[in-house]
GROMACS .gro file of C-alpha atoms in nm:
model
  303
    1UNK     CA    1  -3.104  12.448  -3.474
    2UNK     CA    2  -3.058  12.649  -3.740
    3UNK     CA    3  -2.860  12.482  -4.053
    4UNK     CA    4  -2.682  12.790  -4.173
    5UNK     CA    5  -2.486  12.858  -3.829
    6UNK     CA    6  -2.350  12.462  -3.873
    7UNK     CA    7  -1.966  12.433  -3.895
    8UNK     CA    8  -1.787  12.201  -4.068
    9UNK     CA    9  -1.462  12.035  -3.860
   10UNK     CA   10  -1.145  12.096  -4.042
   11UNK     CA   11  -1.025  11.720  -4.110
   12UNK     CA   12  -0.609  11.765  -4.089
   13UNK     CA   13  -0.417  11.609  -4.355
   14UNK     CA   14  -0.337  11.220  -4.348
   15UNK     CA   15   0.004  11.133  -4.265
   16UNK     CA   16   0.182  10.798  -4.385
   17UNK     CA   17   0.264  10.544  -4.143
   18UNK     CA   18   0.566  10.634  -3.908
   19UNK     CA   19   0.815  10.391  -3.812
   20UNK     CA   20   0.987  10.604  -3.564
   21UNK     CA   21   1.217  10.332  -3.485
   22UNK     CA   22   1.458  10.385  -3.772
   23UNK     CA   23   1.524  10.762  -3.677
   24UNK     CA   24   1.729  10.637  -3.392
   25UNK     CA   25   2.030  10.868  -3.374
   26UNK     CA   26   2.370  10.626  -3.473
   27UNK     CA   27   2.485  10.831  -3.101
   28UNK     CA   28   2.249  10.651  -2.933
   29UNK     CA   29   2.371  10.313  -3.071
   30UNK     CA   30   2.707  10.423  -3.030
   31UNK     CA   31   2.687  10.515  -2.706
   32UNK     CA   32   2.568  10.159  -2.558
   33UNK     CA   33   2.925   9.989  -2.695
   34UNK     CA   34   3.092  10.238  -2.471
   35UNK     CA   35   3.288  10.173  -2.185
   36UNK     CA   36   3.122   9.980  -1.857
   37UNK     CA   37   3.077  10.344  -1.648
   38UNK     CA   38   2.849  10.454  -1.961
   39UNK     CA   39   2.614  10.176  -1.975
   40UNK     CA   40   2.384  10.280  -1.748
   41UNK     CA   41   2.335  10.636  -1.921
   42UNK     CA   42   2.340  10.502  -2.242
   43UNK     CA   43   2.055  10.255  -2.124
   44UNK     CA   44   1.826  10.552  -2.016
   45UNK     CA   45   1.877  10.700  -2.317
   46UNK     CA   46   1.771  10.423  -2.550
   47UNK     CA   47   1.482  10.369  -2.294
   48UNK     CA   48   1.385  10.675  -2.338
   49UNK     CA   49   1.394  10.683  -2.736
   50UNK     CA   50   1.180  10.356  -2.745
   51UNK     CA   51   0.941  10.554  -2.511
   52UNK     CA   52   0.954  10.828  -2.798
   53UNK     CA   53   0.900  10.623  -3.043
   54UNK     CA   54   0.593  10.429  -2.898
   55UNK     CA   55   0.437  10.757  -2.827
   56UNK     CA   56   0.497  10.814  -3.196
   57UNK     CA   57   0.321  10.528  -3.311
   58UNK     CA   58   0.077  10.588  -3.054
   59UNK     CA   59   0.016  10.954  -3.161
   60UNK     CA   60  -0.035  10.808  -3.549
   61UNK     CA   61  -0.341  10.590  -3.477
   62UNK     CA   62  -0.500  10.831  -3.293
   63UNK     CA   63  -0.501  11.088  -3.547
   64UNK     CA   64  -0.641  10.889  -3.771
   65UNK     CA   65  -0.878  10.793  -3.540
   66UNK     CA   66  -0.934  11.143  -3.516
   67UNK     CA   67  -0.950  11.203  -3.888
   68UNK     CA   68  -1.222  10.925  -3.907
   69UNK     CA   69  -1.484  11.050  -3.676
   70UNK     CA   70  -1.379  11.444  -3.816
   71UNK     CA   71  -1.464  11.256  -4.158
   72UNK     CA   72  -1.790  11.105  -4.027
   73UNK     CA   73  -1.912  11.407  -3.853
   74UNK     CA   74  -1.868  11.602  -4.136
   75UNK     CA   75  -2.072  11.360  -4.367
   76UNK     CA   76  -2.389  11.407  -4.117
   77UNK     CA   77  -2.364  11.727  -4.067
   78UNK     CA   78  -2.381  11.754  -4.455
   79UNK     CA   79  -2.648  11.489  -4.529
   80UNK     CA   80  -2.844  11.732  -4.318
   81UNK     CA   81  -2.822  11.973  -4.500
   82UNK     CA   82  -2.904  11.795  -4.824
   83UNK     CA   83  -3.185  11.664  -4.716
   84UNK     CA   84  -3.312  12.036  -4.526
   85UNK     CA   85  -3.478  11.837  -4.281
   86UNK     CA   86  -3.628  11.987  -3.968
   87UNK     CA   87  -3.370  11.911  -3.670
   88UNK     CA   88  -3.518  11.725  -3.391
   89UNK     CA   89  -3.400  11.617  -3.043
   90UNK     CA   90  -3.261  11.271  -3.193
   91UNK     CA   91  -3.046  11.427  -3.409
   92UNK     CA   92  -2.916  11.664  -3.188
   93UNK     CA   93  -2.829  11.433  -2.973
   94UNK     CA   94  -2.649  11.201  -3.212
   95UNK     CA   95  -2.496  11.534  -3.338
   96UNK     CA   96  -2.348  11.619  -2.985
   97UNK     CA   97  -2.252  11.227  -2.972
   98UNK     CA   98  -2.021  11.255  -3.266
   99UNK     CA   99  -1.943  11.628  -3.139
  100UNK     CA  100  -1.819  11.471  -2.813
  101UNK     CA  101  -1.612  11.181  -2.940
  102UNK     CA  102  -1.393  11.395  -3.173
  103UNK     CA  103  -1.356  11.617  -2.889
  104UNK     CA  104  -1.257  11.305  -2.720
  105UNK     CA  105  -0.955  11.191  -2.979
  106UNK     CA  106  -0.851  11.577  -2.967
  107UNK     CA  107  -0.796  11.552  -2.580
  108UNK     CA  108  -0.593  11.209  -2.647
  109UNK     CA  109  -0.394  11.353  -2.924
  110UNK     CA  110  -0.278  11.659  -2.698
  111UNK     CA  111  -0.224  11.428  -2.349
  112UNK     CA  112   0.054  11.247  -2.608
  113UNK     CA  113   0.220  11.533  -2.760
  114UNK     CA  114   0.267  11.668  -2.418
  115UNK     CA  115   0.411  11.342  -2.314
  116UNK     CA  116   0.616  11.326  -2.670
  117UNK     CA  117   0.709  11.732  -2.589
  118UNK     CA  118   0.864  11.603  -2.200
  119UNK     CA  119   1.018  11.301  -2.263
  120UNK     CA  120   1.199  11.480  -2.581
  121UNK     CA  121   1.370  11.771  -2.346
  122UNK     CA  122   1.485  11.495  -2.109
  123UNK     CA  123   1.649  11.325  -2.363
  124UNK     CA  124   1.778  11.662  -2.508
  125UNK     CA  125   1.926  11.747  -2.191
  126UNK     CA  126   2.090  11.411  -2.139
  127UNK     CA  127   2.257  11.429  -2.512
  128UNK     CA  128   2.334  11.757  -2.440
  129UNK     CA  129   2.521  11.628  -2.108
  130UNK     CA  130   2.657  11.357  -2.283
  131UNK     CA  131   2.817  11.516  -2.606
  132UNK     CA  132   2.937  11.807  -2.349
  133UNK     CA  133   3.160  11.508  -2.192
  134UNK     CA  134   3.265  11.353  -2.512
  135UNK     CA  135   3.342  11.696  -2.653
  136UNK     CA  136   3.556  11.792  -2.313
  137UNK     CA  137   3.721  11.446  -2.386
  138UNK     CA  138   3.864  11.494  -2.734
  139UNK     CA  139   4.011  11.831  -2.681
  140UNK     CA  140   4.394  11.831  -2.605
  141UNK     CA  141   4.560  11.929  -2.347
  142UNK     CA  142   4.595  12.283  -2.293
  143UNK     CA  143   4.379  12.338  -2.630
  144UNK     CA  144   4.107  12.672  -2.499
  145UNK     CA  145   3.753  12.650  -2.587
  146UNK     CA  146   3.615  12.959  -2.818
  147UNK     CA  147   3.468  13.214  -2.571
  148UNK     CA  148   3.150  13.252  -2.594
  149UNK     CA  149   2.948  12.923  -2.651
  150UNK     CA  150   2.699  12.784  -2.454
  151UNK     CA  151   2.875  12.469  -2.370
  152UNK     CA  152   3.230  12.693  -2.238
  153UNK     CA  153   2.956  12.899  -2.034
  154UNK     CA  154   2.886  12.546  -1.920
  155UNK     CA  155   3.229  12.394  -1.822
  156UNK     CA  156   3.328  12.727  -1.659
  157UNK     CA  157   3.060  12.696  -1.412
  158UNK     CA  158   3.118  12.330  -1.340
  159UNK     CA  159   3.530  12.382  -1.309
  160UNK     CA  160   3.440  12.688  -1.080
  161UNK     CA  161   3.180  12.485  -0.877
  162UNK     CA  162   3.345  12.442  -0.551
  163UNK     CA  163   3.030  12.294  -0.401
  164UNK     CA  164   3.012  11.990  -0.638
  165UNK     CA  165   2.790  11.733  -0.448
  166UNK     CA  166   2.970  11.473  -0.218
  167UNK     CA  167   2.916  11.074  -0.171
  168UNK     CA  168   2.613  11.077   0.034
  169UNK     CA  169   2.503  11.415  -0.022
  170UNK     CA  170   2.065  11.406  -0.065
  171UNK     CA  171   1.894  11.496  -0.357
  172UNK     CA  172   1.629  11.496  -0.591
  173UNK     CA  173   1.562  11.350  -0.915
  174UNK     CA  174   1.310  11.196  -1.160
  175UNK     CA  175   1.361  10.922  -1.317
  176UNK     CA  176   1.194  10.834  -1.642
  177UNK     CA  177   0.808  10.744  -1.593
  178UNK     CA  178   0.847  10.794  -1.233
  179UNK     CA  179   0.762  11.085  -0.981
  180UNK     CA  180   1.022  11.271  -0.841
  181UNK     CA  181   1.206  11.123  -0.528
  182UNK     CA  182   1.450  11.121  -0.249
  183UNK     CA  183   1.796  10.979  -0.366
  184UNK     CA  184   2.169  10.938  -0.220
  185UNK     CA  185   2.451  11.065  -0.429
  186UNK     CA  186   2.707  10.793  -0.532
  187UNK     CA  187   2.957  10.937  -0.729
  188UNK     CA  188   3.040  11.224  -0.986
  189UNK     CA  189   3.169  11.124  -1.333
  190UNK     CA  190   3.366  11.442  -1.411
  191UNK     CA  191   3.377  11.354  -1.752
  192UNK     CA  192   3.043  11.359  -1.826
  193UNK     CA  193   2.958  11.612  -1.577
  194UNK     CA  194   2.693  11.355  -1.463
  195UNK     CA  195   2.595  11.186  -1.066
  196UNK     CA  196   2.541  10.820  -1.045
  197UNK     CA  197   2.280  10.843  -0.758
  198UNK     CA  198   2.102  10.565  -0.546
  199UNK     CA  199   1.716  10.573  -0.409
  200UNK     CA  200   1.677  10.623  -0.062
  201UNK     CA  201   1.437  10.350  -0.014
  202UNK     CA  202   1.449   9.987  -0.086
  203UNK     CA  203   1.324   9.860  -0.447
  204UNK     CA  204   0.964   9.758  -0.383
  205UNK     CA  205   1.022   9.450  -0.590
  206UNK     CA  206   1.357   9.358  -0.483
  207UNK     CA  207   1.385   9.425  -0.110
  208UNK     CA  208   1.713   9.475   0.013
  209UNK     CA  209   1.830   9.621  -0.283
  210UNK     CA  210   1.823   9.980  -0.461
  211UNK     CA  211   1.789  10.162  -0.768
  212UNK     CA  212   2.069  10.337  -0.937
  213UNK     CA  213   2.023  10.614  -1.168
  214UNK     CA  214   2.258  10.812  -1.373
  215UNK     CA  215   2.176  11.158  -1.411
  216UNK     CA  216   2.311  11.468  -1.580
  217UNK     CA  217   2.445  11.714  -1.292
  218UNK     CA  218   2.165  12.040  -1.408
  219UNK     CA  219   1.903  11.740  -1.361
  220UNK     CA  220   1.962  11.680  -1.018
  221UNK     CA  221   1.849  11.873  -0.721
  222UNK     CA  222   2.045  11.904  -0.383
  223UNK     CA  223   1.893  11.912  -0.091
  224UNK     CA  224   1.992  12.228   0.116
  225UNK     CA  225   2.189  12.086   0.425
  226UNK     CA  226   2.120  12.431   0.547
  227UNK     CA  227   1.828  12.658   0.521
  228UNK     CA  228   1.890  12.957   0.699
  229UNK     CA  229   2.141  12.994   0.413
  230UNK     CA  230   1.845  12.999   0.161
  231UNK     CA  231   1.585  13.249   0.124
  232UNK     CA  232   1.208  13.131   0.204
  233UNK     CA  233   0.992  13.072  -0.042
  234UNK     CA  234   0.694  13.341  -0.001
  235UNK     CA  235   0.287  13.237  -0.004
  236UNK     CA  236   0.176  13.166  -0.336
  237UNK     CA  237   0.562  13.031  -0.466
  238UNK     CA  238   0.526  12.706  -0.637
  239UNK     CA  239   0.785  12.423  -0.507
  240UNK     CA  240   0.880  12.077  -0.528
  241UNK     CA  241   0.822  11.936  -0.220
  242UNK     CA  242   0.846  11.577  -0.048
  243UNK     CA  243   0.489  11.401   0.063
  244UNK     CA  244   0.463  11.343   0.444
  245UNK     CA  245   0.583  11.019   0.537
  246UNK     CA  246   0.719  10.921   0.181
  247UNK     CA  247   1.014  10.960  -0.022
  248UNK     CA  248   0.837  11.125  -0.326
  249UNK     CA  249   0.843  11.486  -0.399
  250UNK     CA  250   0.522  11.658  -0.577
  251UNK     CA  251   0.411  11.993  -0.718
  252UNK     CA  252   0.306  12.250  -0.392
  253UNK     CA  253   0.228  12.545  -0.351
  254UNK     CA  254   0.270  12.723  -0.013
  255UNK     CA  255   0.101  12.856   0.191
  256UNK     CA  256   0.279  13.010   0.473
  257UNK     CA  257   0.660  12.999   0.495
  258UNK     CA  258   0.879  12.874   0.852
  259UNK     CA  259   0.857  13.250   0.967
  260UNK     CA  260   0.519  13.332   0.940
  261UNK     CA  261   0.378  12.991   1.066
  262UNK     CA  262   0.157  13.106   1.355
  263UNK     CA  263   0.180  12.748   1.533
  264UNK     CA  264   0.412  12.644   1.807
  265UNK     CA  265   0.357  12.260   1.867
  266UNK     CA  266   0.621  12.041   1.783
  267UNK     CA  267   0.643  11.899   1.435
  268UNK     CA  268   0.451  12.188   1.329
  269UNK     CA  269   0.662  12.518   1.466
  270UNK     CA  270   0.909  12.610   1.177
  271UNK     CA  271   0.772  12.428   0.897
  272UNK     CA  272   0.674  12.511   0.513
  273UNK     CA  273   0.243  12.490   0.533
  274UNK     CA  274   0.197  12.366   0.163
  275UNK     CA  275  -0.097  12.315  -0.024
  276UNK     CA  276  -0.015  11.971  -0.276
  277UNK     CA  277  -0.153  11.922  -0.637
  278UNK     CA  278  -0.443  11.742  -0.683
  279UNK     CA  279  -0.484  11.666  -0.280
  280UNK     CA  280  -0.825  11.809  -0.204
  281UNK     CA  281  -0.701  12.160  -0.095
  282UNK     CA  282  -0.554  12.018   0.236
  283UNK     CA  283  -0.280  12.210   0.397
  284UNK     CA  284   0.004  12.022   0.491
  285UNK     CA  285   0.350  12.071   0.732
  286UNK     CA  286   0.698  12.018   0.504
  287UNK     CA  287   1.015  12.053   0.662
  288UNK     CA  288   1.203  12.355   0.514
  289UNK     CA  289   1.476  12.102   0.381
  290UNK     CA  290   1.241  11.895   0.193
  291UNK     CA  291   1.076  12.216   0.041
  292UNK     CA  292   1.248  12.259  -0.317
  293UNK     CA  293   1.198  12.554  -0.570
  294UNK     CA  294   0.972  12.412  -0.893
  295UNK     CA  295   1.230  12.309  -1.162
  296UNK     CA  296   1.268  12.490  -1.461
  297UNK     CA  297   1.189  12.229  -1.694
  298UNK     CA  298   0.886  12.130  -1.499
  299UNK     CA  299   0.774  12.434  -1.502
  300UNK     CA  300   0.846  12.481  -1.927
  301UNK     CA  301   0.640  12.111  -1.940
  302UNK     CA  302   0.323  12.218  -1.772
  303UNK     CA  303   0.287  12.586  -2.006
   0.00000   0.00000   0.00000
């Protein structure tokens, strides 16, 4: 190896300790005194700032983790060079160890900023949904909104909505730390323009009973009751759609939609043949119901 092609790493500035925990907005601890029909909202909110704020923490130590092997590398690589010894296997190889695990801290660093960078637009978009409400609640009667502003844009296509989901009604939605999955509509709160929704399957650990989830109305998907009013989805369209024989939805891709599916045996005639994430490139039948277009944010998360 030759010593003058050597690069040192570029060791990032040290940051002081975080406490994340006393950034928590006063909404947030506002919002858990309000009334009963709020809690559960309010609860998924503060959930989801303690999940922020771990991942915080969590992205502190390892940086400086990182720092400190970026700060140890560097210190071989220049007693090397002080000394102008002859490199040899062994210290290439304890080179490409020290190579490898700041690599290593880099990787972790990025898998929690990406978790930091979704769990911070979900709880955007539910303070967004929730100030909308409050905001829709403290104007008086009669008062107009400015034209013009996102959130009017907003309340003009929920007032004009003539299709607003009914009690029963499927649909889609993620909770936090959770894959996407099959849920039953419960209610609308009008006020904050949010659905109080219900899993379709029993809770695992508490058979006989079921989830409830509160979500803002742009964060949940309906299920089309039907189709034929829907275009397809062509080959190569990425989708949401629900696992065979399960109540969870996952990242697809299809292959060939309902109307150019070749086959004619029942249970296979008709159907979405989709091609899931990380499922060993095997091509599976989705009814067309079940077969969702990829949400936006999804989409925004994985770029």
């Amino acid at each position: 190896m030759n010593n003058s092609r050597k690069r040192t790493i570029p060791s990032s500035t040290s940051s002081q300790s975080l406490d994340p925990a006393l950034l928590l907005p006063p909404s947030l601890t506002s919002a858990t005194t309000s009334s009963l029909s709020d809690a559960a909202a309010a609860n998924e909110e503060t959930t989801l700032w303690s999940q922020i704020c771990a991942d915080l923490n969590a992205l502190d130590t390892a940086r400086r983790t990182a720092e400190s092997k970026v700060s140890k590398c560097n210190g071989f690589n220049q007693k090397l060079e002080e000394r102008g010894e002859r490199v040899n296997n062994k210290v290439v190889l304890k080179l490409m160890e020290k190579y490898d695990g700041c690599v290593r801290e880099a990787s972790e660093e990025e898998k929690i900023l990406e978790q930091l960078r979704e769990r911070l637009q979900l709880l955007i978009a539910l303070r967004t949904a929730t100030e909308t409400g409050l905001d829709t609640k403290r104007k008086k009667r009669g008062e107009k909104p400015k034209l013009g502003s996102p959130m009017v844009k907003r309340a003009k296509s929920d007032d004009a909505e003539s299709t607003l989901l009914q009690k029963g009604d499927q649909v889609a939605v993620k909770p936090i730390s959770s894959d996407w999955l099959l849920a039953i509509v419960l209610r609308y709160i009008d006020e904050k323009k949010k659905y109080e929704v219900e899993d379709a399957e029993d809770d695992e650990e508490r058979p006989g009973t079921r989830k409830k989830y509160i979500f803002p109305a742009k964060m949940v998907i309906p299920i089309p009751k039907d189709v034929n009013r829907r275009p397809e989805f062509e080959a190569g369209h990425e989708v949401l759609a629900q696992y065979p024989a399960s109540s969870c939805f996952y990242k697809a891709t299809v292959v060939l939609p309902p109307s150019k599916n070749p086959h004619t045996a029942p249970g296979i005639a008709g159907m979405y043949i989709i091609k899931f994430e990380d499922d060993g490139d095997i091509e599976r039948t989705v009814e067309p119901r079940m077969v969702l277009d990829m949400p936006r944010m999804t989409k925004l998360t994985k770029s």
